[in-house]
Coordinates of C-alpha atoms in Angstrom, one line a residue:
M1 CA -5.1 -22.5 -23.3
F2 CA -1.1 -23.0 -23.9
L3 CA -1.5 -26.1 -25.0
K4 CA -4.3 -26.1 -27.0
N5 CA -3.2 -23.7 -28.9
K6 CA 0.2 -26.0 -29.4
K7 CA -2.2 -28.5 -30.8
T8 CA -1.1 -30.3 -28.3
G9 CA -2.6 -32.0 -24.6
F10 CA -0.5 -32.3 -20.9
A11 CA 0.2 -35.9 -21.8
G12 CA 1.9 -34.3 -24.9
A13 CA 4.4 -32.3 -23.1
D14 CA 7.7 -31.6 -22.6
K15 CA 10.8 -29.9 -21.2
H16 CA 10.9 -27.5 -24.5
L17 CA 7.5 -27.5 -25.0
F18 CA 7.7 -26.2 -21.1
R19 CA 10.6 -24.1 -21.3
E20 CA 8.6 -22.1 -23.7
Y21 CA 5.2 -21.6 -21.9
L22 CA 7.6 -20.2 -18.8
S23 CA 8.9 -17.2 -21.5
E24 CA 5.4 -16.2 -22.4
L25 CA 4.7 -16.0 -18.9
N26 CA 8.1 -13.9 -18.4
K27 CA 6.0 -11.3 -21.3
K28 CA 3.4 -10.7 -19.4
N29 CA 5.7 -9.5 -15.9
L30 CA 4.6 -12.0 -14.0
G31 CA 6.8 -12.4 -10.5
K32 CA 9.7 -15.6 -9.3
S33 CA 6.4 -16.0 -6.5
S34 CA 3.4 -16.6 -9.1
L35 CA 6.2 -18.2 -11.9
G36 CA 6.9 -20.3 -8.9
R37 CA 3.4 -21.8 -7.1
K38 CA 2.5 -21.8 -11.7
F39 CA 4.7 -24.5 -11.8
A40 CA 4.9 -27.0 -8.4
S41 CA 0.8 -27.0 -9.3
L42 CA 2.0 -27.9 -12.1
R43 CA 4.3 -31.0 -11.3
T44 CA 1.9 -32.3 -8.7
F45 CA -0.6 -32.3 -11.4
Y46 CA 1.8 -34.0 -13.6
K47 CA 3.2 -36.4 -11.4
F48 CA -0.7 -37.6 -9.8
L49 CA -0.9 -37.9 -14.1
A50 CA 2.2 -40.6 -13.3
I51 CA 0.9 -42.4 -10.7
N52 CA -3.0 -43.2 -12.6
D53 CA -0.7 -44.5 -15.2
S54 CA -1.5 -41.5 -18.0
I55 CA 1.3 -40.4 -18.6
E56 CA 4.5 -43.3 -17.6
K57 CA 6.7 -40.0 -16.3
S58 CA 6.6 -37.2 -15.8
F59 CA 9.0 -34.4 -16.9
L60 CA 8.9 -32.1 -14.4
E61 CA 9.9 -34.4 -11.7
D62 CA 13.7 -33.8 -12.4
M63 CA 13.5 -29.9 -13.5
S64 CA 13.9 -27.0 -10.7
G65 CA 11.3 -24.6 -10.8
P66 CA 11.8 -20.7 -11.4
K67 CA 14.3 -19.3 -8.8
K68 CA 12.4 -17.3 -6.2
E69 CA 13.5 -13.4 -6.1
K70 CA 15.2 -12.7 -2.3
K71 CA 13.4 -10.1 -0.5
V72 CA 15.7 -6.9 0.8
P73 CA 14.7 -6.1 4.0
V74 CA 12.9 -3.3 4.9
F75 CA 14.8 -1.9 8.1
L76 CA 14.9 2.1 10.1
T77 CA 17.9 3.8 10.4
E78 CA 19.2 5.0 13.3
E79 CA 17.6 8.9 12.8
E80 CA 14.7 6.6 12.3
M81 CA 14.5 4.7 15.6
R82 CA 15.8 7.5 17.8
S83 CA 12.3 9.8 16.2
L84 CA 11.1 6.7 18.3
F85 CA 12.1 6.8 21.0
E86 CA 12.3 10.9 21.1
I87 CA 8.2 10.8 20.8
P88 CA 6.9 12.8 24.1
D89 CA 4.1 10.9 25.1
L90 CA 5.1 7.8 24.1
K91 CA 4.0 5.9 26.6
L92 CA 5.9 3.9 29.6
R93 CA 4.6 0.1 27.7
D94 CA 4.3 0.9 24.3
R95 CA 8.8 2.3 25.0
A96 CA 9.7 -0.7 26.5
I97 CA 7.4 -2.7 23.6
I98 CA 9.6 -1.3 21.1
E99 CA 13.1 -1.2 23.0
L100 CA 12.8 -5.4 23.7
L101 CA 12.0 -5.3 19.4
Y102 CA 16.0 -3.8 18.8
S103 CA 17.5 -4.4 21.1
C104 CA 17.0 -8.5 21.4
G105 CA 14.8 -9.5 17.7
L106 CA 12.7 -10.8 18.8
R107 CA 9.5 -11.6 16.7
I108 CA 6.3 -10.3 17.8
E109 CA 4.8 -13.9 19.2
E110 CA 7.8 -14.7 20.6
L111 CA 7.8 -10.7 23.0
M112 CA 4.1 -11.6 23.7
S113 CA 4.8 -15.0 25.7
L114 CA 7.8 -13.5 27.8
D115 CA 6.7 -13.4 31.1
I116 CA 9.0 -11.5 33.2
K117 CA 11.2 -14.4 35.0
N118 CA 12.4 -14.9 31.1
I119 CA 13.8 -11.4 31.9
D120 CA 17.2 -11.4 34.2
F121 CA 18.4 -7.8 35.3
I122 CA 21.8 -9.5 36.4
S123 CA 23.4 -10.5 33.1
N124 CA 21.1 -9.3 30.4
T125 CA 19.9 -11.3 29.1
V126 CA 16.6 -12.4 27.8
T127 CA 15.0 -16.9 27.1
V128 CA 12.9 -16.8 24.3
I129 CA 10.9 -19.4 23.0
G130 CA 10.7 -19.5 19.2
K131 CA 9.6 -21.5 16.1
G132 CA 9.8 -25.0 17.5
N133 CA 8.9 -24.3 21.1
K134 CA 13.3 -24.3 20.1
E135 CA 14.4 -21.9 23.7
R136 CA 17.7 -19.3 22.3
I137 CA 19.1 -17.0 25.3
V138 CA 19.2 -13.4 23.8
P139 CA 21.5 -10.6 25.3
V140 CA 19.5 -7.2 26.6
G141 CA 21.5 -3.8 26.9
D142 CA 20.7 -1.8 30.1
K143 CA 18.8 0.1 28.7
C144 CA 16.4 -2.1 26.9
L145 CA 16.6 -2.9 30.6
A146 CA 15.8 0.2 31.8
A147 CA 12.5 1.0 30.4
I148 CA 10.8 -3.2 31.7
K149 CA 11.9 -2.0 35.2
N150 CA 10.2 1.9 34.5
Y151 CA 7.3 0.4 32.1
I152 CA 7.3 -3.0 35.8
D153 CA 7.1 0.1 38.0
E154 CA 4.1 2.5 36.4
R155 CA 2.2 -0.6 36.8
R156 CA 3.1 -1.7 40.1
S157 CA 1.9 2.0 41.5
A158 CA -1.4 0.9 39.6
G159 CA -2.3 -2.3 41.8
L160 CA -1.2 -4.4 38.5
S161 CA -0.4 -7.8 38.0
F162 CA 4.4 -7.9 39.0
D163 CA 5.3 -10.5 40.4
R164 CA 7.9 -13.1 37.8
N165 CA 4.9 -15.4 36.7
S166 CA 2.9 -12.1 35.0
P167 CA 3.6 -11.2 31.6
V168 CA 5.7 -8.3 30.6
F169 CA 3.2 -6.6 28.9
L170 CA -0.1 -6.5 30.6
S171 CA -3.0 -5.0 28.2
M172 CA -6.0 -2.3 29.1
R173 CA -7.7 -4.8 31.1
G174 CA -4.9 -6.4 32.8
V175 CA -3.9 -9.5 30.8
R176 CA -1.3 -9.8 28.8
L177 CA -1.1 -7.8 25.8
E178 CA -2.3 -9.7 22.5
Q179 CA 0.1 -9.3 18.8
R180 CA -3.1 -7.4 17.3
T181 CA -3.5 -5.0 19.5
A182 CA 0.7 -5.1 20.4
R183 CA 0.9 -4.0 16.3
R184 CA -1.9 -1.5 15.8
V185 CA -0.4 0.4 19.4
L186 CA 3.1 0.3 16.9
H187 CA 2.0 0.9 14.1
N188 CA 0.5 4.1 15.4
W189 CA 3.8 5.2 17.3
F190 CA 5.4 4.5 13.1
I191 CA 2.7 6.9 12.2
K192 CA 3.8 9.6 14.3
A193 CA 7.3 9.2 14.4
G194 CA 7.1 10.5 10.9
I195 CA 8.8 7.4 9.2
T196 CA 6.7 6.5 5.9
K197 CA 8.0 3.6 5.1
K198 CA 5.6 0.6 4.9
V199 CA 6.5 -1.3 8.7
S200 CA 5.4 -3.5 11.3
P201 CA 6.6 -5.0 15.2
H202 CA 8.7 -7.7 12.5
T203 CA 10.6 -4.2 10.6
L204 CA 12.3 -4.1 14.1
R205 CA 13.5 -7.7 13.6
H206 CA 15.3 -6.6 9.9
T207 CA 16.6 -3.0 11.9
F208 CA 18.8 -4.8 14.9
A209 CA 19.6 -7.9 12.3
T210 CA 21.2 -4.9 10.0
H211 CA 22.8 -3.0 12.7
I212 CA 24.5 -4.7 14.2
L213 CA 25.8 -6.2 11.6
D214 CA 27.2 -3.0 10.6
K215 CA 28.4 -2.6 13.6
G216 CA 30.9 -4.8 13.5
C217 CA 28.9 -8.3 14.6
D218 CA 29.7 -11.8 12.7
L219 CA 26.9 -13.3 11.5
R220 CA 26.6 -16.6 13.6
S221 CA 26.2 -15.3 16.3
V222 CA 23.1 -13.1 14.7
Q223 CA 22.0 -16.3 14.0
E224 CA 22.0 -17.5 17.0
M225 CA 20.4 -14.0 18.3
L226 CA 17.7 -14.2 15.3
G227 CA 16.8 -18.2 16.0
H228 CA 17.6 -18.5 12.9
K229 CA 17.4 -22.6 12.1
N230 CA 20.0 -21.8 8.7
L231 CA 22.7 -18.9 7.7
S232 CA 21.3 -18.8 4.2
T233 CA 18.3 -17.3 6.3
T234 CA 20.5 -14.7 8.0
Q235 CA 21.7 -13.9 5.6
H236 CA 19.9 -11.6 4.0
Y237 CA 21.0 -8.6 6.2
T238 CA 24.8 -8.0 4.2
H239 CA 23.7 -6.6 1.3
V240 CA 22.9 -3.1 3.9
T241 CA 26.6 -4.1 5.5
I242 CA 29.1 -4.6 2.4
E243 CA 29.5 -0.3 2.5
S244 CA 30.4 -0.8 5.6
L245 CA 31.9 -4.2 5.3
K246 CA 34.5 -2.5 1.7
K247 CA 35.4 0.1 5.0
V248 CA 36.8 -2.2 6.7
Y249 CA 38.9 -4.6 3.8
E250 CA 40.1 -1.0 3.0
K251 CA 41.4 0.2 6.0
A252 CA 42.2 -4.3 7.6
H253 CA 43.8 -5.4 4.0
P254 CA 47.8 -5.5 4.0
R255 CA 47.0 -5.2 -0.5
N256 CA 44.9 -2.9 -0.3

């Protein structure tokens, strides 16, 4: 419709006309993600026209698309985390799930794939198989390990499996807990804790990263613990730590 109004066709479009088209879309208050998808579709289409000799060359090949919006990760405050752990009827299994997600910053799929042998109660570490089947070792806190031990002891008393090759988390049927079930269970506990934000298990991963950065952990270490391939992904969390960094700067810089 835009090209029709300009009394031209796909072959007659150029960079200037395309920028005018983007300007028209901006007036419609489209998000950057939507603009990016439209740009990608048009670039693919013009590449197709060039391959089929419908046009000499695609003018979009050397143009960069709209920059993606950097979404601010949703995280829980220390008070909100405390409210989770202080739920009176929080089950041992579910407490251990929350502790492990928050203590290690795991993805829900990484958590559900853990076996008991992946947890080293002596060295306080968890061996995680992340994206791309890449293995990483993450430190784990004493409170988290205590929660896992309590849950395993409960399983032992109930006659459920607890050997090294058993899944860390079991369903009510005694088989490996599914992600879908874990998400539903955690959602219910978030509600019980009075958390009104739109949260998910991944929120606890964001919370882990935000809190340890806020306490002074360096970005590279957080990258390793989260299993991020690129440091730029980890840098998304620095927005919430800037105030803490300012305080450190004020105390540490000799010229301040």
